[in-house]
Short mmCIF file of N, CA and C in Angstrom, two decimals:
data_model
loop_
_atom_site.label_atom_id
_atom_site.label_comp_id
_atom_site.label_asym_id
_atom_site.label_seq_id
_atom_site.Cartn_x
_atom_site.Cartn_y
_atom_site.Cartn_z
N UNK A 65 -6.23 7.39 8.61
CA UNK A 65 -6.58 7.29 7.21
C UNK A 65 -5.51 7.96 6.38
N UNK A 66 -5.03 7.39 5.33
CA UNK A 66 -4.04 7.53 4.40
C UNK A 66 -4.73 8.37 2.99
N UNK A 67 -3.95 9.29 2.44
CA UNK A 67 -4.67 10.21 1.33
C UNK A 67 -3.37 9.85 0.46
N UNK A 68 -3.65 9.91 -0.66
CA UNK A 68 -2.93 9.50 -2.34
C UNK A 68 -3.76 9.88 -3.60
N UNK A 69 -2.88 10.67 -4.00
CA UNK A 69 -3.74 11.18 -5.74
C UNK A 69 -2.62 10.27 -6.65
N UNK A 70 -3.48 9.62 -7.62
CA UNK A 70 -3.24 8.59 -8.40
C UNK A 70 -4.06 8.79 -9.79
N UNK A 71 -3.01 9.00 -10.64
CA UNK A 71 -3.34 9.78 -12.47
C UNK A 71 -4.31 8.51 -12.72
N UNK A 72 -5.58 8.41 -13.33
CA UNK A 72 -6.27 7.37 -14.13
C UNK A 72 -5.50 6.91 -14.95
N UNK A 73 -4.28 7.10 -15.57
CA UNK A 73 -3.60 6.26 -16.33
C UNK A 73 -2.58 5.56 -15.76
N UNK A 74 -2.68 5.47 -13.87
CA UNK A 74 -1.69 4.30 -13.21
C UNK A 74 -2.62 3.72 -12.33
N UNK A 75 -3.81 3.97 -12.37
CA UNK A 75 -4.16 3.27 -10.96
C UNK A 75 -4.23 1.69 -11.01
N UNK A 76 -4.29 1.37 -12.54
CA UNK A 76 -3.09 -0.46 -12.28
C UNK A 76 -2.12 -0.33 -11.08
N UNK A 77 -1.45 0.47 -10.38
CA UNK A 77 -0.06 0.73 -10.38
C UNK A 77 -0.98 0.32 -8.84
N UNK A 78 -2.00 0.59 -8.48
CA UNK A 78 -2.61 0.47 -7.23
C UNK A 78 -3.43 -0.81 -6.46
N UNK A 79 -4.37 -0.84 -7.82
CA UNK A 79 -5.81 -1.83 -7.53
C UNK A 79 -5.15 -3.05 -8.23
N UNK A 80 -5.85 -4.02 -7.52
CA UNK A 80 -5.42 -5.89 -8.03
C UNK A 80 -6.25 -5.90 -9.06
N UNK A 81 -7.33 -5.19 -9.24
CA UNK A 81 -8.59 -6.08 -10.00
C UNK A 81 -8.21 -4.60 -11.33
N UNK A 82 -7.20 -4.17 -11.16
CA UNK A 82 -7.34 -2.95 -12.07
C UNK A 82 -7.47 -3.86 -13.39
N UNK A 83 -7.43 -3.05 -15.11
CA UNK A 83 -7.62 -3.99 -16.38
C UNK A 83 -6.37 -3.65 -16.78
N UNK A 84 -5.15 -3.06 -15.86
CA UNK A 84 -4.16 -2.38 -16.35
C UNK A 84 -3.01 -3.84 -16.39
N UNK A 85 -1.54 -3.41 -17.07
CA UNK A 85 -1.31 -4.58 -17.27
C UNK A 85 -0.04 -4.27 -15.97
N UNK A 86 0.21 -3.49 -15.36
CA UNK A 86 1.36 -3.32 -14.66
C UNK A 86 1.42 -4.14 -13.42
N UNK A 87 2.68 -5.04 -13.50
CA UNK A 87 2.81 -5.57 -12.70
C UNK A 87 3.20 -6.47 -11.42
N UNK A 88 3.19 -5.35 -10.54
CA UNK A 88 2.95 -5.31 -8.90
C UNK A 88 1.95 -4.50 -8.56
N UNK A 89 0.81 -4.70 -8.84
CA UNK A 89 0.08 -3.50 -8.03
C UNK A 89 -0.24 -3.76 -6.28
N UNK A 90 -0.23 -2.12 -5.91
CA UNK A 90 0.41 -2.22 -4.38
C UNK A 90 -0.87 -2.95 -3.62
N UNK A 91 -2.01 -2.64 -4.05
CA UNK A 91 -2.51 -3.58 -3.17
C UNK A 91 -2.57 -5.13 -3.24
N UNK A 92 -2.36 -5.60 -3.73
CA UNK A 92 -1.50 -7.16 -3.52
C UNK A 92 -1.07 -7.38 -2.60
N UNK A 93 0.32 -6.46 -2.76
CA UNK A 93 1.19 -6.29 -1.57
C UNK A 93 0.56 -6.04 -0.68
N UNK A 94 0.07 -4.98 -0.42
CA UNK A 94 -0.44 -5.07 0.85
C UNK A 94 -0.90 -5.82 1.32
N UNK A 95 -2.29 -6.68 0.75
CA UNK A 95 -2.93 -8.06 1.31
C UNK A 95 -1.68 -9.11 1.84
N UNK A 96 -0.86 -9.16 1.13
CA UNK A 96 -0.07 -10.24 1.06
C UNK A 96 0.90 -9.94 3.13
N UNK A 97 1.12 -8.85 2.77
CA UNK A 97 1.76 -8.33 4.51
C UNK A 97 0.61 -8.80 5.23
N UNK A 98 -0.52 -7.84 4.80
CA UNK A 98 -1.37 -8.37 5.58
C UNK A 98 -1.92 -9.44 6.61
N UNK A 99 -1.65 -10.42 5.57
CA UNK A 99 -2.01 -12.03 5.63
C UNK A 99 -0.96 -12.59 6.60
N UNK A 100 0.46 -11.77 5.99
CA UNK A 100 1.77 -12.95 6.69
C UNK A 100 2.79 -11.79 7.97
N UNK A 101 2.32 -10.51 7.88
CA UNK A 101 3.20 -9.85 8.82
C UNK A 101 2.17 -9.20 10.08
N UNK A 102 0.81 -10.22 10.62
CA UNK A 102 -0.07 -9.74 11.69
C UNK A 102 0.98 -9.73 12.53
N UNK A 103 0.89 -8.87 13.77
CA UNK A 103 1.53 -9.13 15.07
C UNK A 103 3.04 -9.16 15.07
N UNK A 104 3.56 -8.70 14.04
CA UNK A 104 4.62 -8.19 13.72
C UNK A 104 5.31 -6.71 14.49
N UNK A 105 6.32 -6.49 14.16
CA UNK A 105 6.76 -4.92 14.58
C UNK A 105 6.34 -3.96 13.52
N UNK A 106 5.55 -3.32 13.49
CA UNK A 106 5.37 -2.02 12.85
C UNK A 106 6.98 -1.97 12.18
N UNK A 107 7.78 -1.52 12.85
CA UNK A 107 9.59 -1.07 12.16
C UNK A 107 9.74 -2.68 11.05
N UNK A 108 9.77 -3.62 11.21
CA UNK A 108 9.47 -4.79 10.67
C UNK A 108 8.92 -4.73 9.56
N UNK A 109 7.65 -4.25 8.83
CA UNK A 109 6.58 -4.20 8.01
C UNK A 109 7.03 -2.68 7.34
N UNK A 110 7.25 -1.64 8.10
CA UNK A 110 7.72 -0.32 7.13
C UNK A 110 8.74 -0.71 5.86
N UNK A 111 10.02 -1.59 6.05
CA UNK A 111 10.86 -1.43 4.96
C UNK A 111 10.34 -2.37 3.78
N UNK A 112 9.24 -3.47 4.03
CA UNK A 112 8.83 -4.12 3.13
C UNK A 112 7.52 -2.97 2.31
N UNK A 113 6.82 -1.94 3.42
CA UNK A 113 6.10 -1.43 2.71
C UNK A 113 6.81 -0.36 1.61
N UNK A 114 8.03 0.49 2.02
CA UNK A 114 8.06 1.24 1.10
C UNK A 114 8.74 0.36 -0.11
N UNK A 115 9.63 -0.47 -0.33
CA UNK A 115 9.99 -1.65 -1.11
C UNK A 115 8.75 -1.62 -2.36
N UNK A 116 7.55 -2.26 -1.64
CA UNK A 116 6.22 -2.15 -2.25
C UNK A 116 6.17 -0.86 -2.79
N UNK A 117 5.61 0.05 -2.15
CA UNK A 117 5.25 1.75 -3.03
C UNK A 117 6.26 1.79 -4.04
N UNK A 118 7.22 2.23 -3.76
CA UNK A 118 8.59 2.39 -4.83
C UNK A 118 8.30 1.32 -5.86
N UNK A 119 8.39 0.27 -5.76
CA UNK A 119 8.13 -1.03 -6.91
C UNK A 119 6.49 -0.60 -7.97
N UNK A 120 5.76 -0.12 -7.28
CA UNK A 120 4.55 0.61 -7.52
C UNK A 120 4.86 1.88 -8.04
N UNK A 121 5.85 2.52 -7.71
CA UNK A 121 5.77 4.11 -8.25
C UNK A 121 5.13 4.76 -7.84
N UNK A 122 4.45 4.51 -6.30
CA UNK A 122 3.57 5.24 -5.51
C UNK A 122 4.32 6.26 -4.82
N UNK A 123 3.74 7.33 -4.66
CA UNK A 123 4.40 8.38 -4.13
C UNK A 123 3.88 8.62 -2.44
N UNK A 124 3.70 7.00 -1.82
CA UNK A 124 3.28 7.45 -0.47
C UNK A 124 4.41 8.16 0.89
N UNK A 125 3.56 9.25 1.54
CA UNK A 125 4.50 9.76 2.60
C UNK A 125 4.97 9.07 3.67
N UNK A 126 5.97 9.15 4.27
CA UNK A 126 6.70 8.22 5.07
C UNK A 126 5.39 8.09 5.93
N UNK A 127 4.69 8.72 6.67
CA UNK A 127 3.57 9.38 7.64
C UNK A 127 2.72 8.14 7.07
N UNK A 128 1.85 7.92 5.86
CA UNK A 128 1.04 6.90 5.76
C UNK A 128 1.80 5.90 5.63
N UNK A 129 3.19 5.22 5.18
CA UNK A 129 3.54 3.65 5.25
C UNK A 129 3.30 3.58 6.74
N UNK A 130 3.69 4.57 7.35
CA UNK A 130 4.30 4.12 9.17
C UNK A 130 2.45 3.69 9.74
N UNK A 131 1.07 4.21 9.34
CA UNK A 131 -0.13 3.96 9.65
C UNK A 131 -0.24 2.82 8.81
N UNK A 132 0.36 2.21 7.70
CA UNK A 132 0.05 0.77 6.85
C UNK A 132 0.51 0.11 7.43
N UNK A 133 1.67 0.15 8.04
CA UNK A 133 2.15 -0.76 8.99
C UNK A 133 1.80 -1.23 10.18
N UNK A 134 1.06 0.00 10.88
CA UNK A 134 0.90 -0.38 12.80
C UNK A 134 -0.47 -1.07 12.43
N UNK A 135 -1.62 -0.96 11.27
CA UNK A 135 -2.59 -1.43 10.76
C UNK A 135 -2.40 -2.94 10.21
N UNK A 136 -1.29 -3.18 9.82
CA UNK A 136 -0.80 -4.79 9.48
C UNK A 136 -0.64 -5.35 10.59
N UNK A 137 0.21 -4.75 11.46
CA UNK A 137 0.88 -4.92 12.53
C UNK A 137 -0.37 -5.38 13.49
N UNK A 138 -1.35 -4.25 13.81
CA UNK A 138 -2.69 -4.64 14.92
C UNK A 138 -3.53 -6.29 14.36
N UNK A 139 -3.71 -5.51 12.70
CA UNK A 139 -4.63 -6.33 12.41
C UNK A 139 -5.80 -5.19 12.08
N UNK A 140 -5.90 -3.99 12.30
CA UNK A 140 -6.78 -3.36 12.41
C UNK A 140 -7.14 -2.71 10.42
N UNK A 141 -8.48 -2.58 10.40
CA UNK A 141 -8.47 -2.02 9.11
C UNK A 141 -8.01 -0.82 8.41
N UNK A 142 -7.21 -0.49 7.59
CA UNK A 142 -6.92 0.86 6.89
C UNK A 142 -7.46 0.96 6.41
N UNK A 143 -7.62 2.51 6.20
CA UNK A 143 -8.22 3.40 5.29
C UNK A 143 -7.65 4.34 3.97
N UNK A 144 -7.78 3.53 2.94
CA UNK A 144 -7.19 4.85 1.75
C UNK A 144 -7.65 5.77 1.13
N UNK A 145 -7.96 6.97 1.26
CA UNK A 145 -8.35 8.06 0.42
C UNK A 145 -7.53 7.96 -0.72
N UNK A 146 -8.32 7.50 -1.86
CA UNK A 146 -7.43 7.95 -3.11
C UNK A 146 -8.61 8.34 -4.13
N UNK A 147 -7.46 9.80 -4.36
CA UNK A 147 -8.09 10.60 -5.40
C UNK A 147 -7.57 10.55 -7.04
N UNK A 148 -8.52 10.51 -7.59
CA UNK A 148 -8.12 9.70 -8.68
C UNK A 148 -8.21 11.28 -9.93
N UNK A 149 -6.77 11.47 -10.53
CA UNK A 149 -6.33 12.71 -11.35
C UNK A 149 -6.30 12.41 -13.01
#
């Protein structure tokens, strides 16, 4: 499970369904790996994920892309703790 504190005035920057207008929000992206990088290499899926965060302005640790990835990668579900500041 992945932890992220995210200011109420970006979490556009996060959620698809946010009312915010910014836009790439990371979970998109993510679905979108999701969908097209199953059964992939984990190393494969890391440089597209941080690509994503950075484009987002997410401040995720190398430590959770590398668990977003082996989770794209399995197929298996992630988990995000996000605390909202």
């Amino acid at each position: 499970m992945g932890e992220i504190s995210v200011s109420r005035d970006h979490l556009d920057r996060l959620l698809t369904d946010s009312t915010g207008t910014y836009g790439a929000p990371y979970q998109a992206a993510f679905a979108k790996l999701a969908r097209t990088h199953r059964d992939r290499p984990g190393a494969e899926i890391m440089p597209l994920l941080v690509r994503a965060a950075d484009h987002a302005l997410l401040g995720f640790s190398p430590a959770d892309l590398r668990e977003q990835a082996e989770a794209i990668s399995s197929g298996e579900p992630y988990v995000l703790k996000v605390t909202v500041t």
